[in-house]
PDB file of C-alpha atoms in Angstrom:
ATOM      1  CA  UNK A   1     -83.818  64.120 -70.148  1.00  0.00           C
ATOM      2  CA  UNK A   2     -85.905  62.256 -71.841  1.00  0.00           C
ATOM      3  CA  UNK A   3     -85.842  64.276 -75.521  1.00  0.00           C
ATOM      4  CA  UNK A   4     -86.245  61.657 -77.544  1.00  0.00           C
ATOM      5  CA  UNK A   5     -89.511  59.491 -78.974  1.00  0.00           C
ATOM      6  CA  UNK A   6     -87.185  56.400 -80.001  1.00  0.00           C
ATOM      7  CA  UNK A   7     -85.740  56.115 -76.598  1.00  0.00           C
ATOM      8  CA  UNK A   8     -87.752  52.420 -75.435  1.00  0.00           C
ATOM      9  CA  UNK A   9     -89.338  53.991 -72.618  1.00  0.00           C
ATOM     10  CA  UNK A  10     -90.784  56.217 -73.987  1.00  0.00           C
ATOM     11  CA  UNK A  11     -91.619  54.217 -76.872  1.00  0.00           C
ATOM     12  CA  UNK A  12     -92.861  51.999 -73.836  1.00  0.00           C
ATOM     13  CA  UNK A  13     -95.111  54.694 -72.448  1.00  0.00           C
ATOM     14  CA  UNK A  14     -96.390  55.639 -75.786  1.00  0.00           C
ATOM     15  CA  UNK A  15     -97.542  52.151 -76.437  1.00  0.00           C
ATOM     16  CA  UNK A  16     -99.148  51.690 -73.038  1.00  0.00           C
ATOM     17  CA  UNK A  17    -101.193  54.681 -74.308  1.00  0.00           C
ATOM     18  CA  UNK A  18    -102.682  52.600 -77.063  1.00  0.00           C
ATOM     19  CA  UNK A  19    -104.710  50.219 -75.390  1.00  0.00           C
ATOM     20  CA  UNK A  20    -105.832  47.662 -73.800  1.00  0.00           C
ATOM     21  CA  UNK A  21    -104.126  44.668 -74.902  1.00  0.00           C
ATOM     22  CA  UNK A  22    -100.637  46.328 -74.642  1.00  0.00           C
ATOM     23  CA  UNK A  23    -101.027  47.383 -71.224  1.00  0.00           C
ATOM     24  CA  UNK A  24    -101.504  43.688 -70.558  1.00  0.00           C
ATOM     25  CA  UNK A  25     -98.482  41.932 -72.219  1.00  0.00           C
ATOM     26  CA  UNK A  26     -96.306  44.473 -70.482  1.00  0.00           C
ATOM     27  CA  UNK A  27     -98.453  44.108 -67.186  1.00  0.00           C
ATOM     28  CA  UNK A  28     -98.601  47.271 -66.675  1.00  0.00           C
ATOM     29  CA  UNK A  29     -99.618  50.894 -67.638  1.00  0.00           C
ATOM     30  CA  UNK A  30     -99.532  54.430 -67.267  1.00  0.00           C
ATOM     31  CA  UNK A  31    -100.919  57.192 -64.858  1.00  0.00           C
ATOM     32  CA  UNK A  32    -100.618  60.785 -65.646  1.00  0.00           C
ATOM     33  CA  UNK A  33    -101.592  64.150 -63.332  1.00  0.00           C
ATOM     34  CA  UNK A  34    -100.763  65.264 -60.032  1.00  0.00           C
ATOM     35  CA  UNK A  35    -103.069  63.485 -58.094  1.00  0.00           C
ATOM     36  CA  UNK A  36    -103.352  60.105 -59.587  1.00  0.00           C
ATOM     37  CA  UNK A  37     -99.587  59.976 -59.607  1.00  0.00           C
ATOM     38  CA  UNK A  38    -100.318  60.588 -56.121  1.00  0.00           C
ATOM     39  CA  UNK A  39    -102.437  57.921 -55.581  1.00  0.00           C
ATOM     40  CA  UNK A  40     -99.972  55.978 -56.771  1.00  0.00           C
ATOM     41  CA  UNK A  41     -97.581  56.364 -54.947  1.00  0.00           C
ATOM     42  CA  UNK A  42     -99.510  55.587 -51.864  1.00  0.00           C
ATOM     43  CA  UNK A  43    -100.677  52.678 -53.830  1.00  0.00           C
ATOM     44  CA  UNK A  44     -97.163  51.111 -54.272  1.00  0.00           C
ATOM     45  CA  UNK A  45     -97.688  50.628 -57.304  1.00  0.00           C
ATOM     46  CA  UNK A  46     -95.897  52.648 -58.872  1.00  0.00           C
ATOM     47  CA  UNK A  47     -92.551  51.004 -60.854  1.00  0.00           C
ATOM     48  CA  UNK A  48     -90.748  54.623 -62.219  1.00  0.00           C
ATOM     49  CA  UNK A  49     -91.695  58.240 -62.174  1.00  0.00           C
ATOM     50  CA  UNK A  50     -91.406  60.223 -65.269  1.00  0.00           C
ATOM     51  CA  UNK A  51     -91.940  64.014 -65.306  1.00  0.00           C
ATOM     52  CA  UNK A  52     -90.713  67.401 -66.910  1.00  0.00           C
ATOM     53  CA  UNK A  53     -88.124  69.859 -64.791  1.00  0.00           C
ATOM     54  CA  UNK A  54     -90.651  71.953 -64.187  1.00  0.00           C
ATOM     55  CA  UNK A  55     -93.119  69.714 -62.817  1.00  0.00           C
ATOM     56  CA  UNK A  56     -90.403  68.699 -59.945  1.00  0.00           C
ATOM     57  CA  UNK A  57     -89.993  72.120 -59.727  1.00  0.00           C
ATOM     58  CA  UNK A  58     -93.778  72.525 -58.553  1.00  0.00           C
ATOM     59  CA  UNK A  59     -94.157  69.218 -57.020  1.00  0.00           C
ATOM     60  CA  UNK A  60     -90.436  68.102 -55.190  1.00  0.00           C
ATOM     61  CA  UNK A  61     -92.299  65.553 -53.411  1.00  0.00           C
ATOM     62  CA  UNK A  62     -91.849  64.042 -56.055  1.00  0.00           C
ATOM     63  CA  UNK A  63     -87.743  63.620 -56.050  1.00  0.00           C
ATOM     64  CA  UNK A  64     -88.572  62.541 -52.520  1.00  0.00           C
ATOM     65  CA  UNK A  65     -90.329  59.408 -53.840  1.00  0.00           C
ATOM     66  CA  UNK A  66     -88.190  58.141 -55.745  1.00  0.00           C
ATOM     67  CA  UNK A  67     -85.867  57.878 -58.738  1.00  0.00           C
ATOM     68  CA  UNK A  68     -87.605  60.083 -61.358  1.00  0.00           C
ATOM     69  CA  UNK A  69     -86.738  60.323 -65.034  1.00  0.00           C
ATOM     70  CA  UNK A  70     -86.922  64.367 -66.576  1.00  0.00           C
ATOM     71  CA  UNK A  71     -88.654  64.363 -70.168  1.00  0.00           C
ATOM     72  CA  UNK A  72     -88.870  67.267 -71.782  1.00  0.00           C
ATOM     73  CA  UNK A  73     -91.512  69.116 -72.955  1.00  0.00           C
ATOM     74  CA  UNK A  74     -91.503  67.994 -76.218  1.00  0.00           C
ATOM     75  CA  UNK A  75     -91.521  64.108 -74.924  1.00  0.00           C
ATOM     76  CA  UNK A  76     -93.871  65.019 -71.772  1.00  0.00           C
ATOM     77  CA  UNK A  77     -96.411  66.198 -75.055  1.00  0.00           C
ATOM     78  CA  UNK A  78     -95.700  62.647 -77.006  1.00  0.00           C
ATOM     79  CA  UNK A  79     -97.195  60.538 -74.442  1.00  0.00           C
ATOM     80  CA  UNK A  80     -99.622  62.669 -72.416  1.00  0.00           C
ATOM     81  CA  UNK A  81    -103.503  61.792 -73.307  1.00  0.00           C
ATOM     82  CA  UNK A  82    -104.914  64.883 -72.383  1.00  0.00           C
ATOM     83  CA  UNK A  83    -104.518  68.822 -74.169  1.00  0.00           C
ATOM     84  CA  UNK A  84    -102.778  70.345 -71.351  1.00  0.00           C
ATOM     85  CA  UNK A  85    -100.415  67.844 -69.217  1.00  0.00           C
ATOM     86  CA  UNK A  86     -99.405  68.883 -65.961  1.00  0.00           C
ATOM     87  CA  UNK A  87     -96.136  66.466 -67.329  1.00  0.00           C
ATOM     88  CA  UNK A  88     -96.403  64.329 -64.306  1.00  0.00           C
ATOM     89  CA  UNK A  89     -95.962  60.486 -65.118  1.00  0.00           C
ATOM     90  CA  UNK A  90     -96.366  56.709 -63.289  1.00  0.00           C
ATOM     91  CA  UNK A  91     -95.399  53.777 -64.940  1.00  0.00           C
ATOM     92  CA  UNK A  92     -97.737  51.358 -62.944  1.00  0.00           C
ATOM     93  CA  UNK A  93     -98.188  47.475 -62.352  1.00  0.00           C
ATOM     94  CA  UNK A  94    -101.418  45.531 -63.071  1.00  0.00           C
ATOM     95  CA  UNK A  95    -102.602  44.313 -60.248  1.00  0.00           C
ATOM     96  CA  UNK A  96    -103.264  40.648 -60.725  1.00  0.00           C
ATOM     97  CA  UNK A  97    -106.589  39.342 -62.026  1.00  0.00           C
ATOM     98  CA  UNK A  98    -108.478  37.395 -58.944  1.00  0.00           C
ATOM     99  CA  UNK A  99    -111.740  35.896 -59.159  1.00  0.00           C
ATOM    100  CA  UNK A 100    -114.094  37.298 -57.319  1.00  0.00           C
ATOM    101  CA  UNK A 101    -115.029  35.887 -53.707  1.00  0.00           C
ATOM    102  CA  UNK A 102    -118.655  37.380 -52.888  1.00  0.00           C
ATOM    103  CA  UNK A 103    -120.029  37.782 -48.479  1.00  0.00           C
ATOM    104  CA  UNK A 104    -123.191  37.124 -47.553  1.00  0.00           C
ATOM    105  CA  UNK A 105    -123.635  40.451 -46.301  1.00  0.00           C
ATOM    106  CA  UNK A 106    -121.923  42.024 -49.554  1.00  0.00           C
ATOM    107  CA  UNK A 107    -123.060  44.611 -51.391  1.00  0.00           C
ATOM    108  CA  UNK A 108    -122.039  45.000 -55.592  1.00  0.00           C
ATOM    109  CA  UNK A 109    -122.558  46.503 -58.398  1.00  0.00           C
ATOM    110  CA  UNK A 110    -122.554  44.449 -61.503  1.00  0.00           C
ATOM    111  CA  UNK A 111    -121.951  46.160 -64.829  1.00  0.00           C
ATOM    112  CA  UNK A 112    -123.059  45.290 -68.227  1.00  0.00           C
ATOM    113  CA  UNK A 113    -121.287  45.791 -71.480  1.00  0.00           C
ATOM    114  CA  UNK A 114    -121.021  49.443 -70.600  1.00  0.00           C
ATOM    115  CA  UNK A 115    -119.330  51.808 -72.776  1.00  0.00           C
ATOM    116  CA  UNK A 116    -118.238  54.972 -72.321  1.00  0.00           C
ATOM    117  CA  UNK A 117    -114.915  54.917 -70.194  1.00  0.00           C
ATOM    118  CA  UNK A 118    -116.376  58.203 -68.169  1.00  0.00           C
ATOM    119  CA  UNK A 119    -119.344  56.349 -66.312  1.00  0.00           C
ATOM    120  CA  UNK A 120    -117.352  53.608 -65.456  1.00  0.00           C
ATOM    121  CA  UNK A 121    -114.933  56.136 -63.891  1.00  0.00           C
ATOM    122  CA  UNK A 122    -117.376  57.870 -62.694  1.00  0.00           C
ATOM    123  CA  UNK A 123    -119.074  54.855 -60.660  1.00  0.00           C
ATOM    124  CA  UNK A 124    -115.449  53.259 -59.689  1.00  0.00           C
ATOM    125  CA  UNK A 125    -114.878  56.467 -57.623  1.00  0.00           C
ATOM    126  CA  UNK A 126    -118.884  56.606 -56.603  1.00  0.00           C
ATOM    127  CA  UNK A 127    -118.544  52.968 -55.265  1.00  0.00           C
ATOM    128  CA  UNK A 128    -115.460  53.783 -52.711  1.00  0.00           C
ATOM    129  CA  UNK A 129    -117.658  56.814 -51.904  1.00  0.00           C
ATOM    130  CA  UNK A 130    -120.899  54.755 -51.371  1.00  0.00           C
ATOM    131  CA  UNK A 131    -118.838  51.832 -49.253  1.00  0.00           C
ATOM    132  CA  UNK A 132    -119.560  49.045 -52.146  1.00  0.00           C
ATOM    133  CA  UNK A 133    -117.788  45.728 -51.626  1.00  0.00           C
ATOM    134  CA  UNK A 134    -116.592  45.323 -55.404  1.00  0.00           C
ATOM    135  CA  UNK A 135    -117.927  46.531 -58.654  1.00  0.00           C
ATOM    136  CA  UNK A 136    -118.203  43.533 -61.127  1.00  0.00           C
ATOM    137  CA  UNK A 137    -116.859  44.125 -65.239  1.00  0.00           C
ATOM    138  CA  UNK A 138    -119.141  41.743 -67.610  1.00  0.00           C
ATOM    139  CA  UNK A 139    -117.866  41.641 -70.923  1.00  0.00           C
ATOM    140  CA  UNK A 140    -117.440  44.396 -73.081  1.00  0.00           C
ATOM    141  CA  UNK A 141    -117.131  47.198 -70.119  1.00  0.00           C
ATOM    142  CA  UNK A 142    -113.811  49.624 -70.792  1.00  0.00           C
ATOM    143  CA  UNK A 143    -110.478  48.934 -69.965  1.00  0.00           C
ATOM    144  CA  UNK A 144    -110.619  50.646 -65.909  1.00  0.00           C
ATOM    145  CA  UNK A 145    -106.771  51.184 -66.771  1.00  0.00           C
ATOM    146  CA  UNK A 146    -107.844  53.466 -69.723  1.00  0.00           C
ATOM    147  CA  UNK A 147    -106.438  56.833 -69.459  1.00  0.00           C
ATOM    148  CA  UNK A 148    -110.056  57.710 -69.794  1.00  0.00           C
ATOM    149  CA  UNK A 149    -111.158  56.145 -66.636  1.00  0.00           C
ATOM    150  CA  UNK A 150    -108.246  56.665 -64.320  1.00  0.00           C
ATOM    151  CA  UNK A 151    -108.511  60.334 -64.609  1.00  0.00           C
ATOM    152  CA  UNK A 152    -112.217  59.935 -63.596  1.00  0.00           C
ATOM    153  CA  UNK A 153    -111.531  57.979 -61.181  1.00  0.00           C
ATOM    154  CA  UNK A 154    -109.657  60.422 -59.359  1.00  0.00           C
ATOM    155  CA  UNK A 155    -107.365  57.420 -57.926  1.00  0.00           C
ATOM    156  CA  UNK A 156    -110.275  55.458 -56.605  1.00  0.00           C
ATOM    157  CA  UNK A 157    -109.141  53.056 -58.791  1.00  0.00           C
ATOM    158  CA  UNK A 158    -105.652  52.479 -56.546  1.00  0.00           C
ATOM    159  CA  UNK A 159    -108.394  51.899 -54.171  1.00  0.00           C
ATOM    160  CA  UNK A 160    -111.968  50.200 -55.040  1.00  0.00           C
ATOM    161  CA  UNK A 161    -112.011  46.209 -55.089  1.00  0.00           C
ATOM    162  CA  UNK A 162    -113.087  45.532 -59.002  1.00  0.00           C
ATOM    163  CA  UNK A 163    -113.484  42.560 -60.330  1.00  0.00           C
ATOM    164  CA  UNK A 164    -114.342  41.333 -64.998  1.00  0.00           C
ATOM    165  CA  UNK A 165    -115.447  38.472 -65.149  1.00  0.00           C
ATOM    166  CA  UNK A 166    -116.423  36.783 -68.800  1.00  0.00           C
ATOM    167  CA  UNK A 167    -119.188  35.865 -68.020  1.00  0.00           C
ATOM    168  CA  UNK A 168    -121.983  38.249 -66.311  1.00  0.00           C
ATOM    169  CA  UNK A 169    -125.471  35.466 -66.065  1.00  0.00           C
ATOM    170  CA  UNK A 170    -123.294  33.073 -65.164  1.00  0.00           C
ATOM    171  CA  UNK A 171    -121.440  35.148 -62.620  1.00  0.00           C
ATOM    172  CA  UNK A 172    -125.594  36.525 -60.863  1.00  0.00           C
ATOM    173  CA  UNK A 173    -126.516  32.529 -60.628  1.00  0.00           C
ATOM    174  CA  UNK A 174    -122.925  31.825 -58.816  1.00  0.00           C
ATOM    175  CA  UNK A 175    -124.537  34.978 -56.709  1.00  0.00           C
ATOM    176  CA  UNK A 176    -127.554  33.800 -55.994  1.00  0.00           C
ATOM    177  CA  UNK A 177    -126.491  30.177 -54.921  1.00  0.00           C
ATOM    178  CA  UNK A 178    -124.074  32.100 -52.733  1.00  0.00           C
ATOM    179  CA  UNK A 179    -127.311  34.293 -50.594  1.00  0.00           C
ATOM    180  CA  UNK A 180    -126.657  37.579 -52.479  1.00  0.00           C
ATOM    181  CA  UNK A 181    -129.527  38.603 -54.181  1.00  0.00           C
ATOM    182  CA  UNK A 182    -128.954  40.077 -57.452  1.00  0.00           C
ATOM    183  CA  UNK A 183    -131.764  42.566 -59.355  1.00  0.00           C
ATOM    184  CA  UNK A 184    -131.178  44.005 -63.093  1.00  0.00           C
ATOM    185  CA  UNK A 185    -131.424  47.838 -62.869  1.00  0.00           C
ATOM    186  CA  UNK A 186    -135.167  48.333 -65.417  1.00  0.00           C
ATOM    187  CA  UNK A 187    -136.568  51.036 -66.492  1.00  0.00           C
ATOM    188  CA  UNK A 188    -140.432  48.824 -65.572  1.00  0.00           C
ATOM    189  CA  UNK A 189    -142.389  50.787 -63.327  1.00  0.00           C
ATOM    190  CA  UNK A 190    -143.842  47.057 -62.486  1.00  0.00           C
ATOM    191  CA  UNK A 191    -140.198  46.419 -60.993  1.00  0.00           C
ATOM    192  CA  UNK A 192    -139.496  47.100 -57.864  1.00  0.00           C
ATOM    193  CA  UNK A 193    -139.130  50.224 -56.752  1.00  0.00           C
ATOM    194  CA  UNK A 194    -135.017  51.072 -55.458  1.00  0.00           C
ATOM    195  CA  UNK A 195    -136.275  52.325 -51.989  1.00  0.00           C
ATOM    196  CA  UNK A 196    -138.008  49.192 -51.333  1.00  0.00           C
ATOM    197  CA  UNK A 197    -133.974  47.472 -51.886  1.00  0.00           C
ATOM    198  CA  UNK A 198    -133.720  44.665 -49.288  1.00  0.00           C
ATOM    199  CA  UNK A 199    -132.386  45.974 -46.024  1.00  0.00           C
ATOM    200  CA  UNK A 200    -130.251  43.322 -45.359  1.00  0.00           C
ATOM    201  CA  UNK A 201    -128.332  40.164 -47.059  1.00  0.00           C
ATOM    202  CA  UNK A 202    -126.471  40.333 -49.723  1.00  0.00           C
ATOM    203  CA  UNK A 203    -127.280  42.761 -52.441  1.00  0.00           C
ATOM    204  CA  UNK A 204    -126.238  43.024 -56.042  1.00  0.00           C
ATOM    205  CA  UNK A 205    -127.312  45.763 -59.050  1.00  0.00           C
ATOM    206  CA  UNK A 206    -127.048  45.349 -62.339  1.00  0.00           C
ATOM    207  CA  UNK A 207    -126.041  48.431 -64.269  1.00  0.00           C
ATOM    208  CA  UNK A 208    -126.536  47.570 -68.658  1.00  0.00           C
ATOM    209  CA  UNK A 209    -125.686  49.398 -71.644  1.00  0.00           C
ATOM    210  CA  UNK A 210    -125.663  53.054 -71.518  1.00  0.00           C
ATOM    211  CA  UNK A 211    -127.929  52.219 -75.280  1.00  0.00           C
ATOM    212  CA  UNK A 212    -129.840  48.889 -74.991  1.00  0.00           C
ATOM    213  CA  UNK A 213    -130.128  49.091 -71.069  1.00  0.00           C
ATOM    214  CA  UNK A 214    -129.598  45.269 -68.981  1.00  0.00           C
ATOM    215  CA  UNK A 215    -128.637  42.390 -71.376  1.00  0.00           C
ATOM    216  CA  UNK A 216    -131.995  39.787 -71.885  1.00  0.00           C
ATOM    217  CA  UNK A 217    -129.323  36.865 -70.302  1.00  0.00           C
ATOM    218  CA  UNK A 218    -128.174  39.086 -67.278  1.00  0.00           C
ATOM    219  CA  UNK A 219    -131.757  40.141 -66.510  1.00  0.00           C
ATOM    220  CA  UNK A 220    -133.697  36.730 -67.058  1.00  0.00           C
ATOM    221  CA  UNK A 221    -129.888  35.425 -64.244  1.00  0.00           C
ATOM    222  CA  UNK A 222    -130.833  37.494 -62.219  1.00  0.00           C
ATOM    223  CA  UNK A 223    -135.055  37.410 -62.309  1.00  0.00           C
ATOM    224  CA  UNK A 224    -135.735  40.701 -60.409  1.00  0.00           C
ATOM    225  CA  UNK A 225    -135.948  44.493 -61.519  1.00  0.00           C
ATOM    226  CA  UNK A 226    -135.581  47.055 -59.581  1.00  0.00           C
ATOM    227  CA  UNK A 227    -135.910  50.677 -61.104  1.00  0.00           C
ATOM    228  CA  UNK A 228    -135.361  54.231 -60.267  1.00  0.00           C
ATOM    229  CA  UNK A 229    -138.638  56.148 -59.354  1.00  0.00           C
ATOM    230  CA  UNK A 230    -138.797  59.863 -62.005  1.00  0.00           C
ATOM    231  CA  UNK A 231    -140.676  62.018 -63.703  1.00  0.00           C
ATOM    232  CA  UNK A 232    -142.873  61.822 -66.190  1.00  0.00           C
ATOM    233  CA  UNK A 233    -140.953  62.753 -68.984  1.00  0.00           C
ATOM    234  CA  UNK A 234    -137.636  61.709 -68.015  1.00  0.00           C
ATOM    235  CA  UNK A 235    -137.098  58.811 -70.240  1.00  0.00           C
ATOM    236  CA  UNK A 236    -134.016  56.638 -68.323  1.00  0.00           C
ATOM    237  CA  UNK A 237    -131.036  58.003 -66.381  1.00  0.00           C
ATOM    238  CA  UNK A 238    -127.486  58.592 -67.395  1.00  0.00           C
ATOM    239  CA  UNK A 239    -125.770  55.137 -66.478  1.00  0.00           C
ATOM    240  CA  UNK A 240    -123.408  56.613 -64.010  1.00  0.00           C
ATOM    241  CA  UNK A 241    -126.549  58.519 -62.850  1.00  0.00           C
ATOM    242  CA  UNK A 242    -128.118  56.035 -61.660  1.00  0.00           C
ATOM    243  CA  UNK A 243    -125.839  53.813 -60.406  1.00  0.00           C
ATOM    244  CA  UNK A 244    -125.141  56.220 -58.076  1.00  0.00           C
ATOM    245  CA  UNK A 245    -128.410  56.224 -57.385  1.00  0.00           C
ATOM    246  CA  UNK A 246    -128.434  53.003 -56.918  1.00  0.00           C
ATOM    247  CA  UNK A 247    -124.789  53.135 -54.869  1.00  0.00           C
ATOM    248  CA  UNK A 248    -126.245  55.824 -52.716  1.00  0.00           C
ATOM    249  CA  UNK A 249    -129.569  53.684 -51.376  1.00  0.00           C
ATOM    250  CA  UNK A 250    -127.584  50.715 -51.133  1.00  0.00           C
ATOM    251  CA  UNK A 251    -125.284  52.201 -48.360  1.00  0.00           C
ATOM    252  CA  UNK A 252    -128.051  53.843 -46.414  1.00  0.00           C
ATOM    253  CA  UNK A 253    -129.960  51.161 -46.196  1.00  0.00           C
ATOM    254  CA  UNK A 254    -126.543  49.287 -44.864  1.00  0.00           C
ATOM    255  CA  UNK A 255    -126.271  51.819 -42.510  1.00  0.00           C
ATOM    256  CA  UNK A 256    -129.520  52.106 -41.182  1.00  0.00           C
TER     257      UNK A 256
END
């Protein structure tokens, strides 16, 4: 049983919870909770399983999944990112970074300086639900392997394709050159209504920062805007809510 916070494994787990830099340096991230760890094990990403004895007793499948490092309740609390930890953790390998591949009939959501980790997690979960080909994360977006994002994805982080890019306007231009038509989500009624997005061909939509929207550079690279018609009293939607509406429309028209 691991009972000391000075244990090297415990120190590693605590470090991985501190920030993206530590996760990149170690090539690992920490998944927490019964559901997320189930998904991680199904995806084959797990290096080590850690759990309290109480969690092992309640979830005997953990012992069948591999060797388990047993944690004292105090250590479990020390490495947890929640107030009431379930006592189940998995050390997982960070996936290797890859360049996105854009398909002629693909459906893409691009995120421009999104700030809220919960929004990113919700968007990744929605992207899986609505069949989005890939989510593109521009600079300034939260780390998809941070604890809050992981929890918000409810396991979709292990299945939904996503890519990080350093130059979002340049990526948009590349997509356009490959025949993927990219729109920036705007609040301007003069833009294309979401119901009128193209039903066929490659399609991408840029969702902007929660406070300032899509950057001028990304908007200019797209050259086209799309808006969600709303009641006059409503100025805008939460970024995740707007993305969900857009992804639903993209997927629905694709099926039709």
